[in-house]
Coordinates of C-alpha atoms in Angstrom, one line a residue:
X1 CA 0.0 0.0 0.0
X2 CA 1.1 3.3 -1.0
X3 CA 0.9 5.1 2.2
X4 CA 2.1 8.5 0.9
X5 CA -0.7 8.8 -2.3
X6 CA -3.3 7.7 0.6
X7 CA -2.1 10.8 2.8
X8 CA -1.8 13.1 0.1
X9 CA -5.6 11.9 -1.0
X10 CA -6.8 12.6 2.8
X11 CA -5.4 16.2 2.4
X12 CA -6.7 17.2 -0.9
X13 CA -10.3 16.1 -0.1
X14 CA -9.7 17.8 3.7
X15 CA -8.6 21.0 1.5
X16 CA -12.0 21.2 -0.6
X17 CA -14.0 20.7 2.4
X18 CA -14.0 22.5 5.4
X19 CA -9.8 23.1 5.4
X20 CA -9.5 21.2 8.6
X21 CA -7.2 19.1 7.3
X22 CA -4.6 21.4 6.3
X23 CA -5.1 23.3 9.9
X24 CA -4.2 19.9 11.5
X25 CA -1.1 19.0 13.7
X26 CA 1.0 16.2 11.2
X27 CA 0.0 13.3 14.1
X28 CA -3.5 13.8 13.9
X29 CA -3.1 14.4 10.3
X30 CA -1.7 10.8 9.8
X31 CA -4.6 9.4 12.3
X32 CA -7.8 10.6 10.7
X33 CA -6.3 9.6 6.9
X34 CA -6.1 6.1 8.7
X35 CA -9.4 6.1 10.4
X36 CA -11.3 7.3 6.8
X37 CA -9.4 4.9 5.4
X38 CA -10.1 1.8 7.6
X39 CA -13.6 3.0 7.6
X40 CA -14.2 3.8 3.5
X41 CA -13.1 0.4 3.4
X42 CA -9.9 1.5 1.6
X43 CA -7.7 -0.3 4.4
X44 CA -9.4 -3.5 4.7
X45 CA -10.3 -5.4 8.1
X46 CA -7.1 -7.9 9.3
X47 CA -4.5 -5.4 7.5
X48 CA -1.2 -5.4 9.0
X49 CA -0.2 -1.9 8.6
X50 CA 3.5 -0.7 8.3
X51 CA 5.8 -0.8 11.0
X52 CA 6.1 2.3 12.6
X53 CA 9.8 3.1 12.0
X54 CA 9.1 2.0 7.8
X55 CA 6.3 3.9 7.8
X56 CA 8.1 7.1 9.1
X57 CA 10.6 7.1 6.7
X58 CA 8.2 6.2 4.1
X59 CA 6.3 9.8 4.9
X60 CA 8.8 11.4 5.8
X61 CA 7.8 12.0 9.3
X62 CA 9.3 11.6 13.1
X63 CA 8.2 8.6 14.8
X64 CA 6.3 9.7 17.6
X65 CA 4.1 11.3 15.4
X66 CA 3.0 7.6 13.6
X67 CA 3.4 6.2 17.2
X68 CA 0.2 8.6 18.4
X69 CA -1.9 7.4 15.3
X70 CA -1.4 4.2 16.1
X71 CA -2.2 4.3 19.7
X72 CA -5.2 6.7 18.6
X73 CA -6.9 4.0 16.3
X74 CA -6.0 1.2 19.1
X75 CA -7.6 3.5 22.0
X76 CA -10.6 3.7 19.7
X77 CA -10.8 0.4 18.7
X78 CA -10.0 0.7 14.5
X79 CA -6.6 -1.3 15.5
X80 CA -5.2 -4.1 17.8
X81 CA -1.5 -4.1 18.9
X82 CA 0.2 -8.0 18.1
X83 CA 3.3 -9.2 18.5
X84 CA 3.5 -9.1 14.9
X85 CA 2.5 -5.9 14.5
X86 CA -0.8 -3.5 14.5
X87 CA -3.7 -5.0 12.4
X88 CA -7.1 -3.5 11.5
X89 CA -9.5 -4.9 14.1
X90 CA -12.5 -7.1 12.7
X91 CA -15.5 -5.2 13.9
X92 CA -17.7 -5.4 10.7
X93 CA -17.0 -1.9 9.3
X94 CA -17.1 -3.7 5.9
X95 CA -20.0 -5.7 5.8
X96 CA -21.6 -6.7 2.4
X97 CA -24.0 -4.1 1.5
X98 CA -27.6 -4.3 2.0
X99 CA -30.4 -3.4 0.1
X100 CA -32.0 -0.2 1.8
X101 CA -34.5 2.1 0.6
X102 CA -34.1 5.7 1.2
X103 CA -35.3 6.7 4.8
X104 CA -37.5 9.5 5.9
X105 CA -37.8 10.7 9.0
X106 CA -40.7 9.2 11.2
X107 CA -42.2 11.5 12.7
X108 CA -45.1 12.1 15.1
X109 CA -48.4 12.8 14.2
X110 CA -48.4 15.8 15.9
X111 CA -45.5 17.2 14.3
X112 CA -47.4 16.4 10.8
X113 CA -50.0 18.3 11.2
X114 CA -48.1 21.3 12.2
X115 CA -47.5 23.9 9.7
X116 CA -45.0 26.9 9.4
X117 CA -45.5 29.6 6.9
X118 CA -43.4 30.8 4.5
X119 CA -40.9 33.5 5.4
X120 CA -39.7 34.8 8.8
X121 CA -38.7 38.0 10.9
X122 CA -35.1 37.6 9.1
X123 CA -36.8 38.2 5.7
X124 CA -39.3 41.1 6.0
X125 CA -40.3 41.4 3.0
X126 CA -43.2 43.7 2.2
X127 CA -46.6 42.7 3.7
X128 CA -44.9 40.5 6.1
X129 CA -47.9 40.0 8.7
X130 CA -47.3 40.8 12.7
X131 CA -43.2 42.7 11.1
X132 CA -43.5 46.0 13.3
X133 CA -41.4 48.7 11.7
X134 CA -38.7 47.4 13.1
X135 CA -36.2 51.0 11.7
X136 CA -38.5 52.9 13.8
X137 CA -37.6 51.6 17.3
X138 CA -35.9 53.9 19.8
X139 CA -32.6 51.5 19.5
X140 CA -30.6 54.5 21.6
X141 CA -33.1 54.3 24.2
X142 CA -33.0 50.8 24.7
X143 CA -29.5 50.3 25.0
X144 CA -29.4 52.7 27.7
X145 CA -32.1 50.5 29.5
X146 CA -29.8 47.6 29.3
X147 CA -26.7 48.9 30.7
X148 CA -28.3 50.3 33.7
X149 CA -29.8 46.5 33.7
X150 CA -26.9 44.9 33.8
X151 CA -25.2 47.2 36.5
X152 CA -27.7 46.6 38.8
X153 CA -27.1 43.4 38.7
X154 CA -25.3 41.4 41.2
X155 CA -24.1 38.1 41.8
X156 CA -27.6 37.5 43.7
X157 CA -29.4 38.1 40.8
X158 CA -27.5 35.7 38.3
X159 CA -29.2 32.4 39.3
X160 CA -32.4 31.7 37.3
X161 CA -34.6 34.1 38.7
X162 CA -38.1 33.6 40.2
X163 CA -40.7 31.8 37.8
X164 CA -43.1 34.4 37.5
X165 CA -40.7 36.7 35.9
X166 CA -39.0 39.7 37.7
X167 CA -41.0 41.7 40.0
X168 CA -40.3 45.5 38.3
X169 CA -41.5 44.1 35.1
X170 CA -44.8 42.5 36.4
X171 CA -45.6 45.8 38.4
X172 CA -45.2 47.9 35.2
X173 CA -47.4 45.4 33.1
X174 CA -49.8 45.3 36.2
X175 CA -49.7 49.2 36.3
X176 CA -50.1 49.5 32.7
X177 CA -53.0 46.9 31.3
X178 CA -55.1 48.4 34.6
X179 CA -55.0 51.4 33.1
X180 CA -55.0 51.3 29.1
X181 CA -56.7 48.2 28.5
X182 CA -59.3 47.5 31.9
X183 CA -57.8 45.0 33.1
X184 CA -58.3 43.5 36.1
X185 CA -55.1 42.1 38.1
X186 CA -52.2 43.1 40.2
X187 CA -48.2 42.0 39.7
X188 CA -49.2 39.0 41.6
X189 CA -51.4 38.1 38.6
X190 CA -48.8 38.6 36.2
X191 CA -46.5 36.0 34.2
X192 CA -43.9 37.0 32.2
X193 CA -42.6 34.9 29.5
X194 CA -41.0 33.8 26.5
X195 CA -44.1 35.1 23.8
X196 CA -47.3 34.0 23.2
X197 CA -46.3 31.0 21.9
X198 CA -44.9 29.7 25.3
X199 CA -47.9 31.4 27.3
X200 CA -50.1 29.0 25.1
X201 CA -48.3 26.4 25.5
X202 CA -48.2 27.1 29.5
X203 CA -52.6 27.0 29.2
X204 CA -52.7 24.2 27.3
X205 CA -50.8 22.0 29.6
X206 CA -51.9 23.5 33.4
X207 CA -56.0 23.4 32.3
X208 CA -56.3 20.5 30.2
X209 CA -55.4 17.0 29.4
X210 CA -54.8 15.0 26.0
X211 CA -57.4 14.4 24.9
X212 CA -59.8 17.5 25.5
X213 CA -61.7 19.7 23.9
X214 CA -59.8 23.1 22.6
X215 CA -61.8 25.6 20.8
X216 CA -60.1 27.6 18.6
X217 CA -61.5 30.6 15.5
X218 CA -61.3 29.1 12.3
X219 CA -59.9 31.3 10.5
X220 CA -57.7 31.8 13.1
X221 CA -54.2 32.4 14.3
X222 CA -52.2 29.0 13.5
X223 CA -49.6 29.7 16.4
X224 CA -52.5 29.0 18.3
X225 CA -53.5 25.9 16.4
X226 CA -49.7 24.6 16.6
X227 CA -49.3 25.8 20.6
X228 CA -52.6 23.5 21.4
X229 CA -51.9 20.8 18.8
X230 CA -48.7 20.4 20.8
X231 CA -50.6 19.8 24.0
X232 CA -52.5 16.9 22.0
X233 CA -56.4 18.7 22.2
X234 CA -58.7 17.9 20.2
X235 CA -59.3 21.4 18.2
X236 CA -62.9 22.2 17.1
X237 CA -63.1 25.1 14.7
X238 CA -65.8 27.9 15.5
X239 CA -66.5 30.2 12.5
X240 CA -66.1 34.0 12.8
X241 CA -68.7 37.2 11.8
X242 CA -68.7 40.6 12.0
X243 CA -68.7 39.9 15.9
X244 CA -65.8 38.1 16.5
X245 CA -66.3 34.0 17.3
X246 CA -69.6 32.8 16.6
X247 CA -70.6 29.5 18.7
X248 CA -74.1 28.3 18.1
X249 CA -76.2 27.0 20.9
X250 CA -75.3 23.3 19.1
X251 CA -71.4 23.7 19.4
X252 CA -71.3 24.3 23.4
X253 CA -74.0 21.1 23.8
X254 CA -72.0 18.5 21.3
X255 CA -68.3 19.4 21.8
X256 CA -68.2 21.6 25.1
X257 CA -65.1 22.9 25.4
X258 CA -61.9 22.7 27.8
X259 CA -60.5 26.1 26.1
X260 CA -61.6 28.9 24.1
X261 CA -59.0 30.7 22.5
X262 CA -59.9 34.0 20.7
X263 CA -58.6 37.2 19.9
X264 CA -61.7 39.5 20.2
X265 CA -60.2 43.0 20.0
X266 CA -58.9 42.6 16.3
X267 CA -59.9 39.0 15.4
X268 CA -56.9 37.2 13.5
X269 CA -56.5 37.3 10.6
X270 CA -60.0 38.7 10.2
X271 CA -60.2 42.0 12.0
X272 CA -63.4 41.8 13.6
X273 CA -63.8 43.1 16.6
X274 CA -66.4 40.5 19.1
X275 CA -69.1 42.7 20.3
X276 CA -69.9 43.5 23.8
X277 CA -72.8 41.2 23.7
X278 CA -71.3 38.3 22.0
X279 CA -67.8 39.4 24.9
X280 CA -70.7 38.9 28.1
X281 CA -72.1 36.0 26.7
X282 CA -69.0 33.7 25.9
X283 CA -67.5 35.0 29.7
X284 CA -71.5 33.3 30.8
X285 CA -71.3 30.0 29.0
X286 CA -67.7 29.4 29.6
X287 CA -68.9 29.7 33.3
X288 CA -71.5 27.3 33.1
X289 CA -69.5 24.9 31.0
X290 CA -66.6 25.0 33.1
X291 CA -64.2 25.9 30.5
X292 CA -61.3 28.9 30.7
X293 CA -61.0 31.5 27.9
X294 CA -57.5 32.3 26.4
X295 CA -58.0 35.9 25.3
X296 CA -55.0 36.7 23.9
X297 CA -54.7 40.8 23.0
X298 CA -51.9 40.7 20.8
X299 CA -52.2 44.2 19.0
X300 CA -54.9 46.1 20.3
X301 CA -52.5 49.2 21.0
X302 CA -52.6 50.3 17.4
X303 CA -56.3 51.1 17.1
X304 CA -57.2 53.4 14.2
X305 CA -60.8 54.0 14.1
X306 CA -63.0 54.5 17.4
X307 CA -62.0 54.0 20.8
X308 CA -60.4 50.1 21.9
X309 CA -62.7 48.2 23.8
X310 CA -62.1 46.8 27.2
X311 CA -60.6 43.5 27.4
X312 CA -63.1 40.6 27.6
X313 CA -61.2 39.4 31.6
X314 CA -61.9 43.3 32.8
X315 CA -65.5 43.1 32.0
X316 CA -66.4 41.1 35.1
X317 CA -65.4 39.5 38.7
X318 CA -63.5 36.7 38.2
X319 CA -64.1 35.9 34.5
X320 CA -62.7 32.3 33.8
X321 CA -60.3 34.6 31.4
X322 CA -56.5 34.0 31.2
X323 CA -55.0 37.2 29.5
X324 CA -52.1 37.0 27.1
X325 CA -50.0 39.8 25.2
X326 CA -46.9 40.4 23.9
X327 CA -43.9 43.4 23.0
X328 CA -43.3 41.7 20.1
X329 CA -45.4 43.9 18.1
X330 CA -45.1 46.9 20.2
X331 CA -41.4 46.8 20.3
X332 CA -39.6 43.9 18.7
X333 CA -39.9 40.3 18.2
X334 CA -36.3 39.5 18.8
X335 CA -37.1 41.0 22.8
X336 CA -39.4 37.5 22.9
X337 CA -41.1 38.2 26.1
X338 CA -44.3 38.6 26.5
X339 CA -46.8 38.5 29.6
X340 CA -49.9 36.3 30.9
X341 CA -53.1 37.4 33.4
X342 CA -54.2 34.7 35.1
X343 CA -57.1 35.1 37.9
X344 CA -55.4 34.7 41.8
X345 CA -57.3 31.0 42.1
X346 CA -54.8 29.8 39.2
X347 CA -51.4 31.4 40.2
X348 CA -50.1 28.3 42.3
X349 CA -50.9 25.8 39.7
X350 CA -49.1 28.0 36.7
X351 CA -46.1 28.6 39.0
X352 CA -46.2 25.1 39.4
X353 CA -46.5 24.3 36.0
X354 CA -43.9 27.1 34.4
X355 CA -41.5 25.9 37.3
X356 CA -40.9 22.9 35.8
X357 CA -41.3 24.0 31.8
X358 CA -39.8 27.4 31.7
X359 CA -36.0 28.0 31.7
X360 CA -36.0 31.1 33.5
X361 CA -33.3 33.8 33.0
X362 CA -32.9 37.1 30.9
X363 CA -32.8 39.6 34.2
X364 CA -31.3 42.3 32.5
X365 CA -33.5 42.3 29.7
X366 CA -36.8 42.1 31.7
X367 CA -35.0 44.3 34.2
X368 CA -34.4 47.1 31.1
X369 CA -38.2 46.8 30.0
X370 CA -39.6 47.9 33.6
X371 CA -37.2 51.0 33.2
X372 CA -38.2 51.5 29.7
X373 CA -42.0 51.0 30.4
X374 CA -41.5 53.4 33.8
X375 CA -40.1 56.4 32.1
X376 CA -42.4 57.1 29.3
X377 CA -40.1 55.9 26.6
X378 CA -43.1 52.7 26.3
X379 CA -45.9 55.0 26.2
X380 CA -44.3 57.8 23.8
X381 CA -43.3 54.8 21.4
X382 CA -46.9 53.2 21.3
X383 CA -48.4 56.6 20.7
X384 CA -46.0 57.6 17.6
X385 CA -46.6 54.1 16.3
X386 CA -50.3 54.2 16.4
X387 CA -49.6 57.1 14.1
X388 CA -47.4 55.5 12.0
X389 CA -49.4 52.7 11.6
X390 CA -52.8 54.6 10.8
X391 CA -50.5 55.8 8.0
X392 CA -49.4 52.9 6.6
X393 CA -53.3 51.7 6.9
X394 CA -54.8 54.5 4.9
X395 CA -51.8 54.7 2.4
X396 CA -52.1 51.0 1.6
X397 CA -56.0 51.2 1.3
X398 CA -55.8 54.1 -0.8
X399 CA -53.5 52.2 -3.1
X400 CA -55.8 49.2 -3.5
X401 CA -58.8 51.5 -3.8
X402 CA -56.7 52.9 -6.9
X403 CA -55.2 49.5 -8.5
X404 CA -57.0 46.4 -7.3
X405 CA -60.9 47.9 -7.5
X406 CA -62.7 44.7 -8.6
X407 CA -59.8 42.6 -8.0
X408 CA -59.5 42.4 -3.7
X409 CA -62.2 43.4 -1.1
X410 CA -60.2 44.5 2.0
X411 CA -61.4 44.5 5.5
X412 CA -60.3 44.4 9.3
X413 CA -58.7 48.2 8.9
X414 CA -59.9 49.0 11.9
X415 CA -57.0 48.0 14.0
X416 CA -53.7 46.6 14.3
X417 CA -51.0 45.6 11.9
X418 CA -52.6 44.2 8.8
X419 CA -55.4 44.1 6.4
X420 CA -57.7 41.3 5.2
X421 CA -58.1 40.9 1.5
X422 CA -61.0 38.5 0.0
X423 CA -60.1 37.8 -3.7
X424 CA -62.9 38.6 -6.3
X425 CA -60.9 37.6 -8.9
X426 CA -60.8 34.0 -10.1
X427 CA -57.2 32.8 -8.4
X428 CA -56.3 30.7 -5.9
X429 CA -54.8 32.4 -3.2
X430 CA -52.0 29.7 -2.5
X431 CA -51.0 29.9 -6.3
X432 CA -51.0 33.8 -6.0
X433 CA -48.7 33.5 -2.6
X434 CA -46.4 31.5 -4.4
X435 CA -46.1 34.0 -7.4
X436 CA -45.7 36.8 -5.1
X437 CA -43.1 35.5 -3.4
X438 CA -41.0 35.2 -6.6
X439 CA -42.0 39.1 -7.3
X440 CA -40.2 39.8 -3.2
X441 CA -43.3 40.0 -1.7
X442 CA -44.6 37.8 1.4
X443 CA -48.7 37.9 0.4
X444 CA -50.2 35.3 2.9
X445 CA -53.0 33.0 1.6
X446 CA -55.9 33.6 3.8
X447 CA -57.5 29.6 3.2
X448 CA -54.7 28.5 5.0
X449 CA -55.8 30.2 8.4
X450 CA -58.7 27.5 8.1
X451 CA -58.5 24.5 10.2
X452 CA -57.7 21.4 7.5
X453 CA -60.5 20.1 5.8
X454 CA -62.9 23.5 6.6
X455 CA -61.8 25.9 3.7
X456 CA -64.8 27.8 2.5
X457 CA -64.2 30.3 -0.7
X458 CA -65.3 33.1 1.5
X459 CA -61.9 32.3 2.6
X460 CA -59.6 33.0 -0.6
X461 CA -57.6 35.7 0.1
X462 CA -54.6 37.7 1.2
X463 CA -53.2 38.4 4.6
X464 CA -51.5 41.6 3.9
X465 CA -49.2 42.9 6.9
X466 CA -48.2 46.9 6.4
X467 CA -46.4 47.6 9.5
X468 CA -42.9 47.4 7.7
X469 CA -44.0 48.9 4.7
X470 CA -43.8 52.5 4.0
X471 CA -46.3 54.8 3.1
X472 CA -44.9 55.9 0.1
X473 CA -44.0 52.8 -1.1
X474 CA -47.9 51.0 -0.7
X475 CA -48.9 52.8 -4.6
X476 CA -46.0 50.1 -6.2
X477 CA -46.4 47.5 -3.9
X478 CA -50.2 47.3 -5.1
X479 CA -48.9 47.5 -8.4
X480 CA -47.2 44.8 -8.6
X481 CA -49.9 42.8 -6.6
X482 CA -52.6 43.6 -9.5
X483 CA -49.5 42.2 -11.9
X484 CA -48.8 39.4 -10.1
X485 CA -52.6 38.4 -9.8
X486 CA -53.4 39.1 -13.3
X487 CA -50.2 36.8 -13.6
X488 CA -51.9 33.9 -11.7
X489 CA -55.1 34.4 -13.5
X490 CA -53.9 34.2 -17.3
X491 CA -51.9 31.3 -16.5

């Protein structure tokens, strides 16, 4: 065996990958060219390999260093050590080869029938939905926040940190959902965590078991659907209207529910907003069925057009109403904390249950939102991007007033970050998504908010996020949507 070609081989191949190789000391060099070898098969099993001293002068190399390979691939088990020299070990490495079919991964059922849109917060593309305008943030600000986090923090406060998340921060959500949004609850109330997502994923597994009945909106928010999924529920879809969730008197006898999840301030992806009736009367039949309501309030702040309701847990004493929001859309999604409500009768068993799911942490960047919530820089951001939003709203609308008349019929502009656009032409929405993406825009297919299996045509349509999109530019972004449409129509 040529010894040297096989080396210079090992370094050449080492060289086009990853240059590891070539970074390599000239002993563990020799080792792993004898390891691929031995297990590429190249170096068959029962080999005697070259004495030590031949095979130093053969590469030109000191001793020691063929000494170390060998006693590497003996340690490892590639080689035994004989009195008649060091021979490849038997161990089956080159077994004839089998037959095999190509293997997917097997995976579990709830995994399957979970589904992640297209395109993420490191590709904000225009019409991104739930993108905040991300350039706008008062960065400066911030960073101040955090440094005075991190120096008051002391060796005390480097453990993990108490599970209901640090008291400053809870005070200032307390302090300031009391006052802007009605509701009900002190910091003893308050949870702070990772995003909705993990608030979700905390009710799903303190109030029900697998098994049980979760209501969700269809259309609805699929981190929701994927949150409760996850939790193995059984999901039962409950239309929407102009109200917000619709449940017939039918739905609460034949599949009463464990949860109700809704988001009844600016329904998602919707944008209807549940009525104060339709708000008093889930809040009476959860009662009586014994089931808990999720309300989760995710952009309410940015209301364009009459005053924000209440939230549905403020309306009366001790609604069965766990309260969920988030600074992902307020301030920015790479923060990833949000905050949960719960009523006082449920605080032991979610400190129970976050105790053991939650990894706790992040002090100085909880500790830097109570400071930036506390001295007005919260407050003074919210009100210049309700603004900025209400823009953004009226700019886009104007645009698809201008260019899509006929083509799109938007609603849900009351509120929020996004608009809801039914297709009157005759496209698919899915084939339109994928056209538009190729055009660098994110258009979201509005069918695919429906639970599997419960599309209805009513449904095909466009999820059109504006937050990151400026005003100037809506007038050629809905452009290019009539083009891309028109595209997906002639085809």
């Amino acid at each position: 065996m040529d010894y040297g070609v096989l080396l210079s081989n090992y370094e050449r191949t080492a060289a086009r990958g990853n240059g590891e190789g070539v970074r390599m000391s000239q002993q563990h060099r020799l080792y792993a060219c004898l390891r691929a070898a031995i297990l590429s098969g190249q170096i068959e099993e029962g080999t005697r390999l070259a004495p030590s001293r031949t095979l130093a002068e053969e590469l030109g190399i000191a001793r020691n260093s063929v000494l170390y390979a060998y006693e590497q691939l003996a340690a490892e088990g590639f080689v035994l050590t004989r009195r008649q020299g060091t021979v490849v070990a038997r161990v089956g490495l080159q077994q004839p080869p089998v037959q095999a079919t190509e293997m997917s991964p097997v995976l579990s059922n709830r995994v399957r029938e979970l589904e992640r849109p297209r395109g993420g917060m490191d590709d904000p593309l225009p019409f991104l939905p739930g993108t905040p305008a991300l350039d706008e943030f008062p960065l400066a600000q911030w960073r101040r926040c955090i440094e005075r986090g991190w120096r008051r923090i002391g060796p005390g406060q480097m453990g993990y940190g108490p599970v209901e998340g640090n008291v400053a921060l809870r005070q200032a959500v307390a302090e300031y959902l009391r006052v802007s949004r009605g509701v009900r609850c002190d910091a003893a109330q308050v949870f702070i965590t990772d995003g909705t997502q993990n608030s979700l994923d905390l009710c799903a597994r303190t109030l029900a078991d697998a098994g049980d009945t979760a209501w969700i909106e269809n259309p609805g928010y699929y981190g929701a659907r994927a949150a409760l999924q996850a939790a193995d529920l059984r999901l039962v879809p409950i239309g929407v209207d102009a109200d917000g969730l619709a449940p017939h008197e039918d739905d609460w006898r034949r599949t009463p529910p464990k949860l109700i999840y809704i988001t009844p301030s600016h329904q998602y992806p919707l944008g209807a907003v549940m009525s104060l009736e339709r708000r008093l009367a889930l809040i009476q039949h959860a009662r009586a069925a014994g089931a808990w309501i999720i309300e989760d309030d995710y952009d309410s702040e940015f209301r364009h057009t009459g005053a924000p309701l209440s939230a549905v847990q403020g309306l009366t004493a001790d609604a069965p109403v766990i309260y969920l929001g988030t600074f992902s859309k307020m301030l920015f999604p790479a923060l990833r904390l949000g905050y949960m409500v719960v009523p006082p009768a449920l605080v032991p068993a979610l400190q129970k249950t976050a105790g053991a799911l939650m990894l706790r942490g992040r002090v100085a960047d909880q500790l830097a939102l109570a400071e930036f919530i506390e001295a007005g820089h919260f407050t003074r951001h919210l009100r210049r991007m309700r603004r900025l939003y209400g823009e953004r709203r009226d700019a886009l609308q104007a645009a698809i007033e201008r260019h899509l008349q006929g083509i799109v019929t938007v609603s849900g502009g009351a509120g929020g970050m996004h608009l809801s656009a039914r297709l009157d032409a005759p496209v698919a929405d899915t084939d339109v998504s994928r056209a538009a993406r190729e055009r660098g825009m994110v258009l979201r297919p509005l069918s695919r908010f429906c639970l599997p299996g419960t599309f209805s045509p009513q449904y095909n349509g466009l999820v059109l996020g504006y937050g990151n999109v400026p005003a100037e530019a809506m007038d050629g972004l809905a452009l290019r949507m009539r083009d891309v449409i028109e595209q997906v129509a002639a085809a």
